[in-house]
């Protein structure tokens, strides 16, 4: 990244805050807005953010890159607010876990030549500026979803932005992304939450779990606002993925009821085979 | 623990091997048997095990403590093999994830005055001697399940064994243990496996998951032998726990189908509430 590039970040949560930290450390001038004035103040006090933007977001006019880092149900609204102010040569991106709607909205707003959606596969169950940190994106895959007919040069700028924080960008179609992420991200989140709900109802505390069980339920600690928005936006695909887990649980219960050691062993072996093949990558 | 105490460990997997490492480091003489001669050789080469036992296990006669650290479906057989050789003053324990059957078997074999079952809530998806390590039990809860009428002195010896490796023993009834662990340990394992099976079927690799999804599916990498045995032994209780997760998934799918943002938010909030209450402990 060029030194003293000006990046505007809307939303200083875990993702926006961590990106701000890395970009500032790399020499960028970071301006930012957050609904929570305390988070914005903390980011300024930390020397990460140099200019506070107001809620109108007119201050993004001077930015060469604008990053929208708010929950997915608020992102299109932010995109509409910045549309009149973003310069012609600005790269606009976001970091949301669903991509179809915001890419469509960018086209509708006449930002097709400036918008490339991003979804970094990085995160934590913790949220907010206080959870943000340097190097969150190191080694992380970042899905890029461009508008139809976006210029290679624009896509390359988005790639450079993420490579600059040591992430691994890869270009995918937005609808394909959303269908795939329903499985690879949203499903594990919802399964972790439903497991937590079942344990809560049974009166089992997380403190009673071993290290493995604590890992399985860690994502239940994620932000309800963020995940309600994602669940609504990708409801159909998430529902299909949940149906597949229901099917596997039913198959497991069937094997238990039949005391079928061979079937149970096959299931554990297939699960482990899937696990191990990734370890070998 | 007294210096140069003699401990015999049957099974040098993750749990048996890690316990052997800590006890040897604390000054105990450790003799051991493992079905896999290579594992036993490795433990001797590492200076952890000083005497190899043969498969008849007659060599446990000199041990003041015997630890059975094999899968739960093999543990009762090992108990039968050591019964004729174990001295009257020996503490016999195991490390299995189910406790009712082995405690009953100890009574049947006339070992009620010497047997206290153990279940350390420590572990890893990896298994075998090569996965074993020092300090695996530091801070871990260890459930102790004594036979009816076991002497307080015997229970205290089992407590001292585990306190010696910095674990936190607590005495519970074996049947209560098995019902509770169906939820707190076996359920997260099976849910992790069924999620892995659904992802495998959908063609999603573990490498495509983010850090959260990788955590949720980590337990799918566990030993199929060990978990098939646990699933069979605690089938009824695990089935009931799986039914509860099915119920929660159905409820989530219902909220998705109705696009009910309030219900979805309540579910994520309740899951997070359960998670946070443990963090505060």
CSV table of C-alpha atoms in Angstrom, one decimal, chain B:
chain,number,residue,atom,x,y,z
B,1,UNK,CA,3.1,-38.3,45.6
B,2,UNK,CA,5.7,-40.3,47.3
B,3,UNK,CA,9.0,-40.5,45.5
B,4,UNK,CA,9.6,-43.8,43.6
B,5,UNK,CA,6.1,-44.9,43.9
B,6,UNK,CA,5.4,-47.6,41.3
B,7,UNK,CA,2.5,-46.9,38.9
B,8,UNK,CA,1.4,-49.3,36.2
B,9,UNK,CA,-0.3,-47.8,33.2
B,10,UNK,CA,-2.2,-49.9,30.7
B,11,UNK,CA,-2.5,-48.0,27.4
B,12,UNK,CA,-0.1,-45.3,26.4
B,13,UNK,CA,-2.5,-43.2,24.3
B,14,UNK,CA,-3.1,-39.5,24.8
B,15,UNK,CA,-4.4,-39.8,28.3
B,16,UNK,CA,-2.3,-42.7,29.6
B,17,UNK,CA,0.8,-41.3,27.9
B,18,UNK,CA,0.3,-37.8,29.3
B,19,UNK,CA,-0.3,-39.2,32.8
B,20,UNK,CA,2.8,-41.4,32.5
B,21,UNK,CA,4.9,-38.3,31.5
B,22,UNK,CA,3.7,-36.2,34.5
B,23,UNK,CA,4.0,-39.1,37.0
B,24,UNK,CA,7.5,-40.0,35.8
B,25,UNK,CA,8.5,-36.3,36.0
B,26,UNK,CA,7.2,-36.3,39.6
B,27,UNK,CA,9.5,-39.2,40.5
B,28,UNK,CA,7.3,-42.3,40.1
B,29,UNK,CA,8.6,-45.5,38.6
B,30,UNK,CA,6.2,-46.1,35.6
B,31,UNK,CA,5.7,-49.6,34.1
B,32,UNK,CA,3.3,-49.9,31.2
B,33,UNK,CA,1.7,-52.0,28.5
B,34,UNK,CA,0.3,-51.0,25.1
B,35,UNK,CA,-1.1,-53.2,22.4
B,36,UNK,CA,1.1,-51.3,20.0
B,37,UNK,CA,4.7,-52.2,20.8
B,38,UNK,CA,6.0,-49.2,18.9
B,39,UNK,CA,4.2,-46.9,21.3
B,40,UNK,CA,5.6,-48.7,24.3
B,41,UNK,CA,9.1,-48.6,22.8
B,42,UNK,CA,8.7,-44.8,22.2
B,43,UNK,CA,7.7,-44.3,25.8
B,44,UNK,CA,10.7,-46.2,27.1
B,45,UNK,CA,13.0,-44.4,24.7
B,46,UNK,CA,11.6,-41.1,26.0
B,47,UNK,CA,12.7,-42.2,29.5
B,48,UNK,CA,9.1,-42.1,30.7
B,49,UNK,CA,8.4,-45.8,31.1
B,50,UNK,CA,11.0,-47.9,32.8
B,51,UNK,CA,9.5,-51.4,32.7
B,52,UNK,CA,7.5,-52.9,29.9
B,53,UNK,CA,4.6,-55.2,31.0
B,54,UNK,CA,3.6,-58.1,28.9
B,55,UNK,CA,0.0,-58.7,27.7
B,56,UNK,CA,-0.8,-61.0,30.7
B,57,UNK,CA,-0.3,-58.0,32.9
B,58,UNK,CA,1.0,-60.1,35.8
B,59,UNK,CA,3.6,-57.4,36.3
B,60,UNK,CA,1.1,-55.1,37.8
B,61,UNK,CA,1.6,-57.1,41.1
B,62,UNK,CA,4.3,-54.7,42.3
B,63,UNK,CA,2.4,-51.5,41.5
B,64,UNK,CA,0.8,-49.4,44.2
B,65,UNK,CA,-1.4,-47.7,41.6
B,66,UNK,CA,-2.7,-49.2,38.4
B,67,UNK,CA,-4.3,-46.9,35.7
B,68,UNK,CA,-6.4,-48.5,32.9
B,69,UNK,CA,-6.2,-46.1,30.0
B,70,UNK,CA,-7.8,-47.9,27.1
B,71,UNK,CA,-11.0,-47.3,25.1
B,72,UNK,CA,-14.1,-48.0,27.3
B,73,UNK,CA,-15.1,-51.2,25.5
B,74,UNK,CA,-11.7,-52.7,26.3
B,75,UNK,CA,-11.4,-51.4,29.9
B,76,UNK,CA,-13.5,-54.1,31.6
B,77,UNK,CA,-11.5,-56.8,29.9
B,78,UNK,CA,-8.2,-55.2,31.2
B,79,UNK,CA,-9.8,-55.0,34.7
B,80,UNK,CA,-10.5,-58.8,34.5
B,81,UNK,CA,-6.9,-59.5,33.5
B,82,UNK,CA,-5.3,-57.5,36.3
B,83,UNK,CA,-7.8,-58.7,39.0
B,84,UNK,CA,-5.8,-61.8,40.0
B,85,UNK,CA,-2.5,-59.9,40.2
B,86,UNK,CA,-3.4,-56.6,41.9
B,87,UNK,CA,-2.2,-56.4,45.5
B,88,UNK,CA,-4.7,-55.7,48.3
B,89,UNK,CA,-3.3,-52.2,48.9
B,90,UNK,CA,-3.4,-51.2,45.3
B,91,UNK,CA,-5.4,-48.3,44.0
B,92,UNK,CA,-6.9,-49.3,40.6
B,93,UNK,CA,-8.5,-46.6,38.4
B,94,UNK,CA,-9.3,-45.9,34.8
B,95,UNK,CA,-9.7,-42.8,32.6
B,96,UNK,CA,-12.8,-43.7,30.5
B,97,UNK,CA,-15.6,-41.3,29.5
B,98,UNK,CA,-18.3,-43.7,30.8
B,99,UNK,CA,-18.3,-45.0,34.3
B,100,UNK,CA,-21.3,-47.1,35.2
B,101,UNK,CA,-20.2,-50.4,33.6
B,102,UNK,CA,-16.6,-50.4,34.8
B,103,UNK,CA,-17.7,-49.5,38.4
B,104,UNK,CA,-20.2,-52.4,38.3
B,105,UNK,CA,-17.5,-54.7,36.9
B,106,UNK,CA,-15.1,-53.8,39.7
B,107,UNK,CA,-17.7,-54.9,42.2
B,108,UNK,CA,-18.4,-58.1,40.4
B,109,UNK,CA,-14.6,-58.9,40.3
B,110,UNK,CA,-14.3,-58.3,44.0
B,111,UNK,CA,-12.3,-55.1,43.5
B,112,UNK,CA,-14.7,-52.8,45.3
B,113,UNK,CA,-12.2,-52.0,48.0
B,114,UNK,CA,-9.5,-51.1,45.5
B,115,UNK,CA,-11.3,-49.5,42.5
B,116,UNK,CA,-12.2,-45.8,42.0
B,117,UNK,CA,-13.1,-44.8,38.4
B,118,UNK,CA,-11.7,-41.6,37.0
B,119,UNK,CA,-12.7,-39.5,34.1
B,120,UNK,CA,-10.4,-36.5,33.4
B,121,UNK,CA,-12.1,-33.8,31.3
B,122,UNK,CA,-8.9,-33.3,29.3
B,123,UNK,CA,-8.0,-34.4,25.9
B,124,UNK,CA,-7.6,-33.5,22.3
B,125,UNK,CA,-8.9,-34.7,18.9
B,126,UNK,CA,-5.4,-36.2,18.4
B,127,UNK,CA,-4.7,-39.6,20.0
B,128,UNK,CA,-1.8,-42.0,20.7
B,129,UNK,CA,1.5,-41.6,22.5
B,130,UNK,CA,2.7,-39.1,20.0
B,131,UNK,CA,-0.1,-36.7,21.0
B,132,UNK,CA,0.6,-37.2,24.7
B,133,UNK,CA,2.3,-34.3,26.6
B,134,UNK,CA,3.2,-32.9,30.0
B,135,UNK,CA,0.6,-30.9,31.9
B,136,UNK,CA,-2.4,-32.1,29.9
B,137,UNK,CA,-4.4,-32.3,33.1
B,138,UNK,CA,-3.5,-28.9,34.6
B,139,UNK,CA,-6.7,-27.3,35.8
B,140,UNK,CA,-8.9,-30.0,34.3
B,141,UNK,CA,-11.8,-31.4,36.2
B,142,UNK,CA,-11.6,-35.1,37.0
B,143,UNK,CA,-14.7,-37.0,37.9
B,144,UNK,CA,-14.2,-39.8,40.4
B,145,UNK,CA,-16.7,-42.6,40.6
B,146,UNK,CA,-16.2,-44.9,43.6
B,147,UNK,CA,-17.9,-48.2,44.3
B,148,UNK,CA,-20.6,-48.2,46.9
B,149,UNK,CA,-19.0,-48.4,50.3
B,150,UNK,CA,-15.5,-47.5,49.1
B,151,UNK,CA,-13.4,-46.2,52.0
B,152,UNK,CA,-12.7,-42.5,52.2
B,153,UNK,CA,-9.0,-43.4,52.4
B,154,UNK,CA,-9.2,-45.1,48.9
B,155,UNK,CA,-11.0,-42.1,47.4
B,156,UNK,CA,-8.5,-39.8,48.9
B,157,UNK,CA,-5.7,-41.7,47.2
B,158,UNK,CA,-7.4,-41.3,43.9
B,159,UNK,CA,-7.8,-37.6,44.6
B,160,UNK,CA,-4.1,-37.3,45.5
B,161,UNK,CA,-3.1,-39.0,42.2
B,162,UNK,CA,-5.0,-36.4,40.2
B,163,UNK,CA,-4.0,-33.5,42.4
B,164,UNK,CA,-0.4,-34.6,41.8
B,165,UNK,CA,-0.9,-33.7,38.1
B,166,UNK,CA,-2.6,-30.4,39.0
B,167,UNK,CA,-6.1,-31.6,38.1
B,168,UNK,CA,-9.3,-30.9,40.1
B,169,UNK,CA,-10.9,-34.2,41.2
B,170,UNK,CA,-14.6,-34.3,42.3
B,171,UNK,CA,-16.5,-37.3,43.5
B,172,UNK,CA,-19.8,-38.2,41.7
B,173,UNK,CA,-22.1,-41.2,41.4
B,174,UNK,CA,-21.3,-43.2,38.3
B,175,UNK,CA,-24.8,-43.2,36.8
B,176,UNK,CA,-25.2,-39.5,37.4
B,177,UNK,CA,-21.8,-39.0,35.7
B,178,UNK,CA,-22.9,-40.9,32.6
B,179,UNK,CA,-26.2,-39.1,32.2
B,180,UNK,CA,-24.4,-35.7,32.7
B,181,UNK,CA,-21.5,-36.5,30.4
B,182,UNK,CA,-23.9,-37.5,27.6
B,183,UNK,CA,-24.6,-33.8,27.5
B,184,UNK,CA,-21.4,-32.1,28.5
B,185,UNK,CA,-19.0,-34.3,26.5
B,186,UNK,CA,-20.6,-36.9,24.3
B,187,UNK,CA,-23.1,-34.6,22.7
B,188,UNK,CA,-20.6,-31.9,21.6
B,189,UNK,CA,-18.5,-34.8,20.1
B,190,UNK,CA,-21.4,-36.2,18.1
B,191,UNK,CA,-22.7,-32.8,17.0
B,192,UNK,CA,-19.2,-31.9,15.8
B,193,UNK,CA,-19.1,-35.2,13.8
B,194,UNK,CA,-22.6,-34.9,12.3
B,195,UNK,CA,-21.7,-31.3,11.2
B,196,UNK,CA,-18.5,-32.7,9.6
B,197,UNK,CA,-20.6,-35.4,7.8
B,198,UNK,CA,-23.0,-32.8,6.5
B,199,UNK,CA,-20.1,-30.6,5.3
B,200,UNK,CA,-18.4,-33.6,3.7
B,201,UNK,CA,-21.5,-34.5,1.8
B,202,UNK,CA,-21.9,-30.9,0.6
B,203,UNK,CA,-18.3,-30.9,-0.7
B,204,UNK,CA,-17.1,-28.3,1.7
B,205,UNK,CA,-13.5,-28.9,3.0
B,206,UNK,CA,-12.4,-28.0,6.4
B,207,UNK,CA,-9.8,-25.7,4.9
B,208,UNK,CA,-12.6,-23.5,3.6
B,209,UNK,CA,-13.9,-22.9,7.1
B,210,UNK,CA,-12.9,-19.9,9.1
B,211,UNK,CA,-11.3,-20.2,12.6
B,212,UNK,CA,-14.8,-20.5,14.2
B,213,UNK,CA,-16.0,-23.3,11.9
B,214,UNK,CA,-12.7,-25.1,12.4
B,215,UNK,CA,-13.2,-25.0,16.2
B,216,UNK,CA,-16.8,-26.4,15.9
B,217,UNK,CA,-15.6,-29.3,13.8
B,218,UNK,CA,-12.3,-30.1,15.6
B,219,UNK,CA,-13.7,-33.0,17.6
B,220,UNK,CA,-14.7,-34.7,14.4
B,221,UNK,CA,-11.0,-35.6,14.2
B,222,UNK,CA,-11.2,-37.8,17.3
B,223,UNK,CA,-10.5,-41.5,17.5
B,224,UNK,CA,-13.4,-43.5,15.9
B,225,UNK,CA,-12.6,-46.6,18.0
B,226,UNK,CA,-12.8,-44.6,21.2
B,227,UNK,CA,-15.9,-42.8,20.3
B,228,UNK,CA,-17.8,-45.8,18.9
B,229,UNK,CA,-17.2,-47.5,22.2
B,230,UNK,CA,-18.5,-44.4,24.2
B,231,UNK,CA,-21.5,-44.0,21.9
B,232,UNK,CA,-22.6,-47.6,22.4
B,233,UNK,CA,-22.0,-47.6,26.1
B,234,UNK,CA,-24.0,-44.4,26.7
B,235,UNK,CA,-26.4,-44.7,23.8
B,236,UNK,CA,-29.7,-44.0,25.6
B,237,UNK,CA,-28.5,-40.8,27.3
B,238,UNK,CA,-26.7,-39.6,24.1
B,239,UNK,CA,-29.9,-40.2,22.1
B,240,UNK,CA,-31.9,-38.0,24.4
B,241,UNK,CA,-29.3,-35.3,24.2
B,242,UNK,CA,-29.3,-35.5,20.4
B,243,UNK,CA,-33.1,-35.3,20.4
B,244,UNK,CA,-32.8,-32.0,22.3
B,245,UNK,CA,-30.4,-30.5,19.6
B,246,UNK,CA,-32.8,-31.7,16.9
B,247,UNK,CA,-35.5,-29.8,18.7
B,248,UNK,CA,-33.4,-26.6,18.8
B,249,UNK,CA,-32.5,-26.9,15.1
B,250,UNK,CA,-36.2,-27.4,14.2
B,251,UNK,CA,-37.0,-24.3,16.2
B,252,UNK,CA,-34.3,-22.3,14.4
B,253,UNK,CA,-35.5,-23.5,11.0
B,254,UNK,CA,-39.1,-22.5,12.0
B,255,UNK,CA,-37.9,-19.0,12.9
B,256,UNK,CA,-36.0,-18.8,9.5
B,257,UNK,CA,-39.0,-19.9,7.6
B,258,UNK,CA,-41.2,-17.3,9.2
B,259,UNK,CA,-38.4,-14.7,8.8
B,260,UNK,CA,-39.0,-14.0,12.5
B,261,UNK,CA,-36.1,-11.6,13.3
B,262,UNK,CA,-37.3,-11.4,17.0
B,263,UNK,CA,-37.2,-15.1,17.5
B,264,UNK,CA,-33.8,-15.5,15.7
B,265,UNK,CA,-32.4,-12.7,17.9
B,266,UNK,CA,-33.8,-14.3,21.0
B,267,UNK,CA,-32.1,-17.6,20.1
B,268,UNK,CA,-28.7,-16.0,19.4
B,269,UNK,CA,-29.1,-13.9,22.6
B,270,UNK,CA,-30.0,-17.0,24.7
B,271,UNK,CA,-27.0,-18.9,23.3
B,272,UNK,CA,-24.7,-16.0,24.0
B,273,UNK,CA,-26.2,-15.6,27.5
B,274,UNK,CA,-25.3,-19.2,28.2
B,275,UNK,CA,-21.8,-18.7,26.9
B,276,UNK,CA,-21.2,-15.4,28.8
B,277,UNK,CA,-22.4,-16.8,32.1
B,278,UNK,CA,-19.6,-19.4,32.0
B,279,UNK,CA,-17.0,-16.8,31.0
B,280,UNK,CA,-18.0,-14.9,34.2
B,281,UNK,CA,-17.4,-18.0,36.3
